[in-house]
Amino acid sequence: MNDFERFSSMDIEITVTYDNNKYMQDCGTGWGFSCFIRGAGRSVLFDTGGDGTLLLKNMKRLRIDTKEIDIIFLSHNHEDHVGGLQDVLQKNNGSIVYLPQSFPADIKNSIGHFRTKIVEVLEHGKLCKNVFTTGELGTAVKEQSLIIRTAKGCIVITGCAHPGIVSIVKHAKDLIMDDVFMVIGGYHLGSTSISEIKHIISGLQGLGVRYIGPCHCTGDTARQLFRERYRENYITIGAGRIIETRHLTWMKRSRVSRS
Ligand SMILES: [Zn+2]
Ligand SMILES: [Zn+2]
């Protein structure tokens, strides 16, 4: 069985559990980001938003049981991404927490208090079949991003993209050696000039990013510019949004051209 056949049945579902933008009326909003990924072998909670009470409320409304979480992936040590961690661990201490090695000892100790297993990430690596970390990237703020391999190419999820969204995607693409199907998360472009934002959008298009879902700290101007450039391939993200890859158009240019 080749890779194409092996992965073609794998549909990923990403539910946005926390964002400062609203998508579903029933979900609350707050500054921060979190999403829950099903279908990649093991269930992953990416970041935990800024407020645990709000995160747990949204998860309940979105019918996500905290017991479903196999892996908690923390992108970087900013309160709007790790703020809900303690509340989640109180509900489920059986998950494995993947965090950048640079996290301070007090956070690691607080997780250890729950007897939850911690994996400290320095280099890129595999979390489970089809799920990878870029490893700690950046200098001022160290951050890891999540990569999910699917039949349609890889999905990259960022927290705030402090190391630079283009640099992260390039890194992910080089690691997985595959097309980039979708990039979602915060891109941190709130105070970036319009010309620089346009340059960044071109950079992502140049890397072949098919679907784009900027949210959280991306900034309204940048989101609008992404929307104009990506048109029907722009994914509006906010708390309560569910993205199912089976509803998104097939791309896989490299494999199609080979057959
Ligand atoms: Zn953030
Ligand atoms: Zn941040």
PDB file of C-alpha atoms and ligand atoms in Angstrom:
ATOM      1  CA  MET A   1       0.000   0.000   0.000  1.00  0.00           C
ATOM      2  CA  ASN A   2       1.511   3.355  -0.925  1.00  0.00           C
ATOM      3  CA  ASP A   3       1.258   6.584   1.093  1.00  0.00           C
ATOM      4  CA  PHE A   4      -1.547   7.881  -1.060  1.00  0.00           C
ATOM      5  CA  GLU A   5      -3.809   4.922  -0.275  1.00  0.00           C
ATOM      6  CA  ARG A   6      -2.764   4.742   3.346  1.00  0.00           C
ATOM      7  CA  PHE A   7      -3.703   8.341   4.119  1.00  0.00           C
ATOM      8  CA  SER A   8      -6.599   8.960   1.774  1.00  0.00           C
ATOM      9  CA  SER A   9      -9.134   7.676   4.282  1.00  0.00           C
ATOM     10  CA  MET A  10      -7.882   9.946   7.021  1.00  0.00           C
ATOM     11  CA  ASP A  11     -10.227  12.853   7.553  1.00  0.00           C
ATOM     12  CA  ILE A  12      -9.244  15.433  10.106  1.00  0.00           C
ATOM     13  CA  GLU A  13     -11.718  17.463  12.111  1.00  0.00           C
ATOM     14  CA  ILE A  14     -10.496  20.616  13.805  1.00  0.00           C
ATOM     15  CA  THR A  15     -12.810  22.349  16.279  1.00  0.00           C
ATOM     16  CA  VAL A  16     -11.879  25.846  17.411  1.00  0.00           C
ATOM     17  CA  THR A  17     -12.483  25.782  21.156  1.00  0.00           C
ATOM     18  CA  TYR A  18     -11.119  29.235  22.006  1.00  0.00           C
ATOM     19  CA  ASP A  19     -10.552  32.405  20.045  1.00  0.00           C
ATOM     20  CA  ASN A  20     -11.064  36.138  20.394  1.00  0.00           C
ATOM     21  CA  ASN A  21     -13.240  36.036  17.251  1.00  0.00           C
ATOM     22  CA  LYS A  22     -16.747  34.633  17.426  1.00  0.00           C
ATOM     23  CA  TYR A  23     -18.013  32.043  14.974  1.00  0.00           C
ATOM     24  CA  MET A  24     -20.767  30.101  16.710  1.00  0.00           C
ATOM     25  CA  GLN A  25     -23.327  32.071  18.678  1.00  0.00           C
ATOM     26  CA  ASP A  26     -23.279  29.628  21.605  1.00  0.00           C
ATOM     27  CA  CYS A  27     -19.526  29.895  22.145  1.00  0.00           C
ATOM     28  CA  GLY A  28     -17.878  32.520  24.309  1.00  0.00           C
ATOM     29  CA  THR A  29     -14.815  34.479  23.202  1.00  0.00           C
ATOM     30  CA  GLY A  30     -11.694  35.635  24.998  1.00  0.00           C
ATOM     31  CA  TRP A  31      -8.186  36.689  24.025  1.00  0.00           C
ATOM     32  CA  GLY A  32      -6.270  33.529  23.181  1.00  0.00           C
ATOM     33  CA  PHE A  33      -6.439  30.412  21.074  1.00  0.00           C
ATOM     34  CA  SER A  34      -7.170  26.697  21.397  1.00  0.00           C
ATOM     35  CA  CYS A  35      -8.446  24.000  19.092  1.00  0.00           C
ATOM     36  CA  PHE A  36      -9.168  20.286  19.309  1.00  0.00           C
ATOM     37  CA  ILE A  37      -8.108  17.855  16.593  1.00  0.00           C
ATOM     38  CA  ARG A  38      -9.789  14.521  15.950  1.00  0.00           C
ATOM     39  CA  GLY A  39      -8.934  11.904  13.347  1.00  0.00           C
ATOM     40  CA  ALA A  40      -5.140  12.007  13.425  1.00  0.00           C
ATOM     41  CA  GLY A  41      -4.773   8.761  15.350  1.00  0.00           C
ATOM     42  CA  ARG A  42      -4.683  10.428  18.749  1.00  0.00           C
ATOM     43  CA  SER A  43      -6.827  13.391  19.816  1.00  0.00           C
ATOM     44  CA  VAL A  44      -4.893  16.599  20.363  1.00  0.00           C
ATOM     45  CA  LEU A  45      -5.826  19.721  22.303  1.00  0.00           C
ATOM     46  CA  PHE A  46      -3.718  22.504  20.813  1.00  0.00           C
ATOM     47  CA  ASP A  47      -3.161  25.232  23.445  1.00  0.00           C
ATOM     48  CA  THR A  48      -5.675  26.004  26.161  1.00  0.00           C
ATOM     49  CA  GLY A  49      -6.748  29.636  25.642  1.00  0.00           C
ATOM     50  CA  GLY A  50      -6.458  32.279  28.346  1.00  0.00           C
ATOM     51  CA  ASP A  51      -9.249  31.209  30.678  1.00  0.00           C
ATOM     52  CA  GLY A  52      -9.922  27.617  31.681  1.00  0.00           C
ATOM     53  CA  THR A  53     -13.536  28.190  32.684  1.00  0.00           C
ATOM     54  CA  LEU A  54     -14.366  29.623  29.269  1.00  0.00           C
ATOM     55  CA  LEU A  55     -12.436  26.861  27.486  1.00  0.00           C
ATOM     56  CA  LEU A  56     -14.270  24.098  29.361  1.00  0.00           C
ATOM     57  CA  LYS A  57     -17.633  25.790  28.725  1.00  0.00           C
ATOM     58  CA  ASN A  58     -16.921  26.012  24.998  1.00  0.00           C
ATOM     59  CA  MET A  59     -15.744  22.399  24.879  1.00  0.00           C
ATOM     60  CA  LYS A  60     -18.972  21.289  26.538  1.00  0.00           C
ATOM     61  CA  ARG A  61     -21.047  23.284  24.043  1.00  0.00           C
ATOM     62  CA  LEU A  62     -19.053  21.716  21.216  1.00  0.00           C
ATOM     63  CA  ARG A  63     -19.562  18.227  22.668  1.00  0.00           C
ATOM     64  CA  ILE A  64     -15.904  17.589  23.388  1.00  0.00           C
ATOM     65  CA  ASP A  65     -15.353  15.481  26.481  1.00  0.00           C
ATOM     66  CA  THR A  66     -12.090  16.355  28.255  1.00  0.00           C
ATOM     67  CA  LYS A  67     -11.548  12.604  28.663  1.00  0.00           C
ATOM     68  CA  GLU A  68     -11.145  12.411  24.877  1.00  0.00           C
ATOM     69  CA  ILE A  69      -7.867  14.347  25.012  1.00  0.00           C
ATOM     70  CA  ASP A  70      -4.820  12.122  24.451  1.00  0.00           C
ATOM     71  CA  ILE A  71      -2.272  14.877  23.899  1.00  0.00           C
ATOM     72  CA  ILE A  72      -2.099  18.491  25.077  1.00  0.00           C
ATOM     73  CA  PHE A  73       0.208  20.472  22.811  1.00  0.00           C
ATOM     74  CA  LEU A  74       1.376  23.846  24.145  1.00  0.00           C
ATOM     75  CA  SER A  75       2.775  26.148  21.472  1.00  0.00           C
ATOM     76  CA  HIS A  76       4.420  28.747  23.690  1.00  0.00           C
ATOM     77  CA  ASN A  77       4.420  30.144  27.173  1.00  0.00           C
ATOM     78  CA  HIS A  78       2.019  33.066  26.827  1.00  0.00           C
ATOM     79  CA  GLU A  79      -0.920  33.273  29.192  1.00  0.00           C
ATOM     80  CA  ASP A  80      -3.463  33.409  26.340  1.00  0.00           C
ATOM     81  CA  HIS A  81      -2.280  29.912  25.279  1.00  0.00           C
ATOM     82  CA  VAL A  82      -1.513  28.197  28.586  1.00  0.00           C
ATOM     83  CA  GLY A  83      -4.047  29.955  30.850  1.00  0.00           C
ATOM     84  CA  GLY A  84      -6.579  27.106  30.722  1.00  0.00           C
ATOM     85  CA  LEU A  85      -4.083  24.287  31.298  1.00  0.00           C
ATOM     86  CA  GLN A  86      -4.662  23.729  35.013  1.00  0.00           C
ATOM     87  CA  ASP A  87      -8.438  23.499  34.530  1.00  0.00           C
ATOM     88  CA  VAL A  88      -8.028  20.929  31.763  1.00  0.00           C
ATOM     89  CA  LEU A  89      -5.602  18.846  33.820  1.00  0.00           C
ATOM     90  CA  GLN A  90      -8.042  18.842  36.724  1.00  0.00           C
ATOM     91  CA  LYS A  91     -10.516  17.110  34.398  1.00  0.00           C
ATOM     92  CA  ASN A  92      -8.020  14.845  32.648  1.00  0.00           C
ATOM     93  CA  ASN A  93      -4.544  14.158  34.000  1.00  0.00           C
ATOM     94  CA  GLY A  94      -4.062  11.092  31.822  1.00  0.00           C
ATOM     95  CA  SER A  95      -3.018  13.001  28.717  1.00  0.00           C
ATOM     96  CA  ILE A  96       0.576  13.681  27.662  1.00  0.00           C
ATOM     97  CA  VAL A  97       1.670  17.327  27.597  1.00  0.00           C
ATOM     98  CA  TYR A  98       4.116  18.350  24.848  1.00  0.00           C
ATOM     99  CA  LEU A  99       5.728  21.690  25.637  1.00  0.00           C
ATOM    100  CA  PRO A 100       8.819  23.587  24.468  1.00  0.00           C
ATOM    101  CA  GLN A 101      11.845  22.741  26.577  1.00  0.00           C
ATOM    102  CA  SER A 102      12.340  26.459  27.316  1.00  0.00           C
ATOM    103  CA  PHE A 103       9.177  26.600  29.469  1.00  0.00           C
ATOM    104  CA  PRO A 104       9.983  27.753  33.019  1.00  0.00           C
ATOM    105  CA  ALA A 105      10.337  25.165  35.777  1.00  0.00           C
ATOM    106  CA  ASP A 106       7.270  26.400  37.688  1.00  0.00           C
ATOM    107  CA  ILE A 107       4.924  25.452  34.825  1.00  0.00           C
ATOM    108  CA  LYS A 108       6.599  22.061  34.404  1.00  0.00           C
ATOM    109  CA  ASN A 109       6.309  21.495  38.162  1.00  0.00           C
ATOM    110  CA  SER A 110       2.643  22.500  38.173  1.00  0.00           C
ATOM    111  CA  ILE A 111       1.961  19.876  35.482  1.00  0.00           C
ATOM    112  CA  GLY A 112       4.017  17.305  37.346  1.00  0.00           C
ATOM    113  CA  HIS A 113       1.790  17.972  40.340  1.00  0.00           C
ATOM    114  CA  PHE A 114      -1.040  16.272  38.421  1.00  0.00           C
ATOM    115  CA  ARG A 115       1.257  13.309  37.686  1.00  0.00           C
ATOM    116  CA  THR A 116       0.735  14.065  34.018  1.00  0.00           C
ATOM    117  CA  LYS A 117       3.482  12.955  31.682  1.00  0.00           C
ATOM    118  CA  ILE A 118       5.480  15.798  30.119  1.00  0.00           C
ATOM    119  CA  VAL A 119       7.484  15.642  26.909  1.00  0.00           C
ATOM    120  CA  GLU A 120       9.908  18.552  26.557  1.00  0.00           C
ATOM    121  CA  VAL A 121      10.389  19.475  22.931  1.00  0.00           C
ATOM    122  CA  LEU A 122      13.600  20.892  21.523  1.00  0.00           C
ATOM    123  CA  GLU A 123      13.933  19.469  18.037  1.00  0.00           C
ATOM    124  CA  HIS A 124      11.301  18.516  15.489  1.00  0.00           C
ATOM    125  CA  GLY A 125       9.737  15.124  16.087  1.00  0.00           C
ATOM    126  CA  LYS A 126       6.764  12.843  15.912  1.00  0.00           C
ATOM    127  CA  LEU A 127       3.942  12.827  18.489  1.00  0.00           C
ATOM    128  CA  CYS A 128       2.146   9.886  16.935  1.00  0.00           C
ATOM    129  CA  LYS A 129       1.522   8.573  13.454  1.00  0.00           C
ATOM    130  CA  ASN A 130       0.837  11.602  11.200  1.00  0.00           C
ATOM    131  CA  VAL A 131       1.266  14.228  13.948  1.00  0.00           C
ATOM    132  CA  PHE A 132       4.526  16.149  14.300  1.00  0.00           C
ATOM    133  CA  THR A 133       6.064  19.172  16.012  1.00  0.00           C
ATOM    134  CA  THR A 134       8.306  21.666  14.229  1.00  0.00           C
ATOM    135  CA  GLY A 135      10.397  21.755  17.393  1.00  0.00           C
ATOM    136  CA  GLU A 136      11.178  24.954  19.265  1.00  0.00           C
ATOM    137  CA  LEU A 137      11.666  27.760  16.772  1.00  0.00           C
ATOM    138  CA  GLY A 138      12.449  31.455  17.232  1.00  0.00           C
ATOM    139  CA  THR A 139      14.654  33.440  19.557  1.00  0.00           C
ATOM    140  CA  ALA A 140      12.800  36.117  21.536  1.00  0.00           C
ATOM    141  CA  VAL A 141       9.723  33.932  22.093  1.00  0.00           C
ATOM    142  CA  LYS A 142      10.318  30.245  21.502  1.00  0.00           C
ATOM    143  CA  GLU A 143       7.371  28.452  19.985  1.00  0.00           C
ATOM    144  CA  GLN A 144       6.530  25.062  18.505  1.00  0.00           C
ATOM    145  CA  SER A 145       3.891  24.540  15.813  1.00  0.00           C
ATOM    146  CA  LEU A 146       1.892  21.408  15.085  1.00  0.00           C
ATOM    147  CA  ILE A 147       1.963  19.557  11.771  1.00  0.00           C
ATOM    148  CA  ILE A 148      -0.661  16.978  10.779  1.00  0.00           C
ATOM    149  CA  ARG A 149      -0.050  14.841   7.727  1.00  0.00           C
ATOM    150  CA  THR A 150      -3.158  14.071   5.666  1.00  0.00           C
ATOM    151  CA  ALA A 151      -3.901  12.660   2.260  1.00  0.00           C
ATOM    152  CA  LYS A 152      -4.335  16.207   0.976  1.00  0.00           C
ATOM    153  CA  GLY A 153      -1.015  17.521   2.235  1.00  0.00           C
ATOM    154  CA  CYS A 154      -0.016  18.721   5.665  1.00  0.00           C
ATOM    155  CA  ILE A 155      -1.894  21.022   8.006  1.00  0.00           C
ATOM    156  CA  VAL A 156       0.125  23.497  10.057  1.00  0.00           C
ATOM    157  CA  ILE A 157      -1.349  24.977  13.256  1.00  0.00           C
ATOM    158  CA  THR A 158       0.314  27.931  14.950  1.00  0.00           C
ATOM    159  CA  GLY A 159      -0.297  29.605  18.312  1.00  0.00           C
ATOM    160  CA  CYS A 160       0.953  33.167  17.760  1.00  0.00           C
ATOM    161  CA  ALA A 161       3.580  32.416  15.071  1.00  0.00           C
ATOM    162  CA  HIS A 162       6.163  34.526  16.937  1.00  0.00           C
ATOM    163  CA  PRO A 163       9.033  32.972  14.903  1.00  0.00           C
ATOM    164  CA  GLY A 164       7.298  34.267  11.712  1.00  0.00           C
ATOM    165  CA  ILE A 165       4.487  32.534   9.859  1.00  0.00           C
ATOM    166  CA  VAL A 166       6.383  32.146   6.556  1.00  0.00           C
ATOM    167  CA  SER A 167       9.440  30.772   8.304  1.00  0.00           C
ATOM    168  CA  ILE A 168       7.309  28.270  10.283  1.00  0.00           C
ATOM    169  CA  VAL A 169       5.489  27.009   7.181  1.00  0.00           C
ATOM    170  CA  LYS A 170       8.728  26.703   5.233  1.00  0.00           C
ATOM    171  CA  HIS A 171      10.224  24.740   8.110  1.00  0.00           C
ATOM    172  CA  ALA A 172       7.161  22.438   8.291  1.00  0.00           C
ATOM    173  CA  LYS A 173       7.205  21.867   4.547  1.00  0.00           C
ATOM    174  CA  ASP A 174      10.893  20.963   4.589  1.00  0.00           C
ATOM    175  CA  LEU A 175      10.359  18.561   7.492  1.00  0.00           C
ATOM    176  CA  ILE A 176       7.393  16.684   6.069  1.00  0.00           C
ATOM    177  CA  MET A 177       8.498  17.049   2.434  1.00  0.00           C
ATOM    178  CA  ASP A 178       4.908  17.434   1.321  1.00  0.00           C
ATOM    179  CA  ASP A 179       2.479  20.102   0.104  1.00  0.00           C
ATOM    180  CA  VAL A 180       0.947  22.413   2.686  1.00  0.00           C
ATOM    181  CA  PHE A 181      -2.798  21.984   2.541  1.00  0.00           C
ATOM    182  CA  MET A 182      -3.872  24.413   5.232  1.00  0.00           C
ATOM    183  CA  VAL A 183      -2.389  26.827   7.767  1.00  0.00           C
ATOM    184  CA  ILE A 184      -4.523  27.942  10.703  1.00  0.00           C
ATOM    185  CA  GLY A 185      -3.909  29.845  13.928  1.00  0.00           C
ATOM    186  CA  GLY A 186      -2.556  33.203  15.031  1.00  0.00           C
ATOM    187  CA  TYR A 187      -0.087  34.860  12.620  1.00  0.00           C
ATOM    188  CA  HIS A 188       0.803  37.850  14.840  1.00  0.00           C
ATOM    189  CA  LEU A 189       0.418  40.576  12.212  1.00  0.00           C
ATOM    190  CA  GLY A 190      -1.618  43.077  14.256  1.00  0.00           C
ATOM    191  CA  SER A 191       0.969  45.858  13.977  1.00  0.00           C
ATOM    192  CA  THR A 192       2.546  44.849  10.661  1.00  0.00           C
ATOM    193  CA  SER A 193       2.390  47.305   7.706  1.00  0.00           C
ATOM    194  CA  ILE A 194       0.099  46.569   4.766  1.00  0.00           C
ATOM    195  CA  SER A 195       3.037  46.184   2.378  1.00  0.00           C
ATOM    196  CA  GLU A 196       4.722  43.708   4.709  1.00  0.00           C
ATOM    197  CA  ILE A 197       1.454  41.753   5.162  1.00  0.00           C
ATOM    198  CA  LYS A 198       1.090  41.534   1.367  1.00  0.00           C
ATOM    199  CA  HIS A 199       4.659  40.285   1.155  1.00  0.00           C
ATOM    200  CA  ILE A 200       3.866  37.604   3.768  1.00  0.00           C
ATOM    201  CA  ILE A 201       0.711  36.517   1.909  1.00  0.00           C
ATOM    202  CA  SER A 202       2.767  36.173  -1.277  1.00  0.00           C
ATOM    203  CA  GLY A 203       5.328  34.175   0.680  1.00  0.00           C
ATOM    204  CA  LEU A 204       2.678  31.687   1.824  1.00  0.00           C
ATOM    205  CA  GLN A 205       1.191  31.481  -1.668  1.00  0.00           C
ATOM    206  CA  GLY A 206       4.699  30.878  -2.998  1.00  0.00           C
ATOM    207  CA  LEU A 207       5.012  27.939  -0.611  1.00  0.00           C
ATOM    208  CA  GLY A 208       1.810  26.549  -2.132  1.00  0.00           C
ATOM    209  CA  VAL A 209      -0.448  26.965   0.916  1.00  0.00           C
ATOM    210  CA  ARG A 210      -3.878  26.006  -0.372  1.00  0.00           C
ATOM    211  CA  TYR A 211      -6.242  27.024   2.455  1.00  0.00           C
ATOM    212  CA  ILE A 212      -5.631  29.777   4.943  1.00  0.00           C
ATOM    213  CA  GLY A 213      -7.318  30.282   8.322  1.00  0.00           C
ATOM    214  CA  PRO A 214      -5.781  33.248  10.145  1.00  0.00           C
ATOM    215  CA  CYS A 215      -7.296  34.028  13.540  1.00  0.00           C
ATOM    216  CA  HIS A 216      -6.410  35.084  17.095  1.00  0.00           C
ATOM    217  CA  CYS A 217      -3.539  37.641  16.911  1.00  0.00           C
ATOM    218  CA  THR A 218      -3.473  37.941  13.110  1.00  0.00           C
ATOM    219  CA  GLY A 219      -5.196  41.350  13.163  1.00  0.00           C
ATOM    220  CA  ASP A 220      -8.280  42.524  11.262  1.00  0.00           C
ATOM    221  CA  THR A 221      -6.339  44.238   8.449  1.00  0.00           C
ATOM    222  CA  ALA A 222      -4.272  41.143   7.748  1.00  0.00           C
ATOM    223  CA  ARG A 223      -7.341  38.869   7.900  1.00  0.00           C
ATOM    224  CA  GLN A 224      -9.091  41.083   5.353  1.00  0.00           C
ATOM    225  CA  LEU A 225      -6.079  41.054   3.033  1.00  0.00           C
ATOM    226  CA  PHE A 226      -5.825  37.253   3.318  1.00  0.00           C
ATOM    227  CA  ARG A 227      -9.544  36.994   2.570  1.00  0.00           C
ATOM    228  CA  GLU A 228      -9.197  39.122  -0.572  1.00  0.00           C
ATOM    229  CA  ARG A 229      -6.225  37.129  -1.863  1.00  0.00           C
ATOM    230  CA  TYR A 230      -7.393  33.605  -0.947  1.00  0.00           C
ATOM    231  CA  ARG A 231     -11.105  34.139  -1.746  1.00  0.00           C
ATOM    232  CA  GLU A 232     -12.957  30.784  -1.557  1.00  0.00           C
ATOM    233  CA  ASN A 233      -9.906  29.201   0.042  1.00  0.00           C
ATOM    234  CA  TYR A 234     -10.059  31.581   2.986  1.00  0.00           C
ATOM    235  CA  ILE A 235     -11.432  29.897   6.118  1.00  0.00           C
ATOM    236  CA  THR A 236     -13.176  32.180   8.587  1.00  0.00           C
ATOM    237  CA  ILE A 237     -12.134  31.096  12.053  1.00  0.00           C
ATOM    238  CA  GLY A 238     -13.626  31.917  15.412  1.00  0.00           C
ATOM    239  CA  ALA A 239     -14.727  30.091  18.551  1.00  0.00           C
ATOM    240  CA  GLY A 240     -17.026  27.236  17.562  1.00  0.00           C
ATOM    241  CA  ARG A 241     -15.784  26.790  13.983  1.00  0.00           C
ATOM    242  CA  ILE A 242     -15.441  23.144  12.915  1.00  0.00           C
ATOM    243  CA  ILE A 243     -13.192  22.443   9.927  1.00  0.00           C
ATOM    244  CA  GLU A 244     -13.500  19.044   8.293  1.00  0.00           C
ATOM    245  CA  THR A 245     -10.879  18.242   5.681  1.00  0.00           C
ATOM    246  CA  ARG A 246     -13.281  15.965   3.787  1.00  0.00           C
ATOM    247  CA  HIS A 247     -15.232  19.093   2.776  1.00  0.00           C
ATOM    248  CA  LEU A 248     -12.160  20.817   1.362  1.00  0.00           C
ATOM    249  CA  THR A 249     -11.089  20.355  -2.229  1.00  0.00           C
ATOM    250  CA  TRP A 250      -8.427  17.848  -3.091  1.00  0.00           C
ATOM    251  CA  MET A 251      -5.110  19.396  -4.012  1.00  0.00           C
ATOM    252  CA  LYS A 252      -2.125  17.017  -3.984  1.00  0.00           C
ATOM    253  CA  ARG A 253      -0.536  18.524  -7.087  1.00  0.00           C
ATOM    254  CA  SER A 254       2.676  16.582  -6.661  1.00  0.00           C
ATOM    255  CA  ARG A 255       0.980  13.179  -6.504  1.00  0.00           C
ATOM    256  CA  VAL A 256      -1.497  13.971  -9.294  1.00  0.00           C
ATOM    257  CA  SER A 257       1.317  15.003 -11.627  1.00  0.00           C
ATOM    258  CA  ARG A 258       3.198  11.790 -10.850  1.00  0.00           C
ATOM    259  CA  SER A 259       0.294   9.482 -11.749  1.00  0.00           C
TER     260      SER A 259
HETATM  261 ZN    ZN B   1      -1.501  34.596  21.512  1.00  0.00          ZN
HETATM  262 ZN    ZN B   2       2.091  34.757  22.021  1.00  0.00          ZN
END
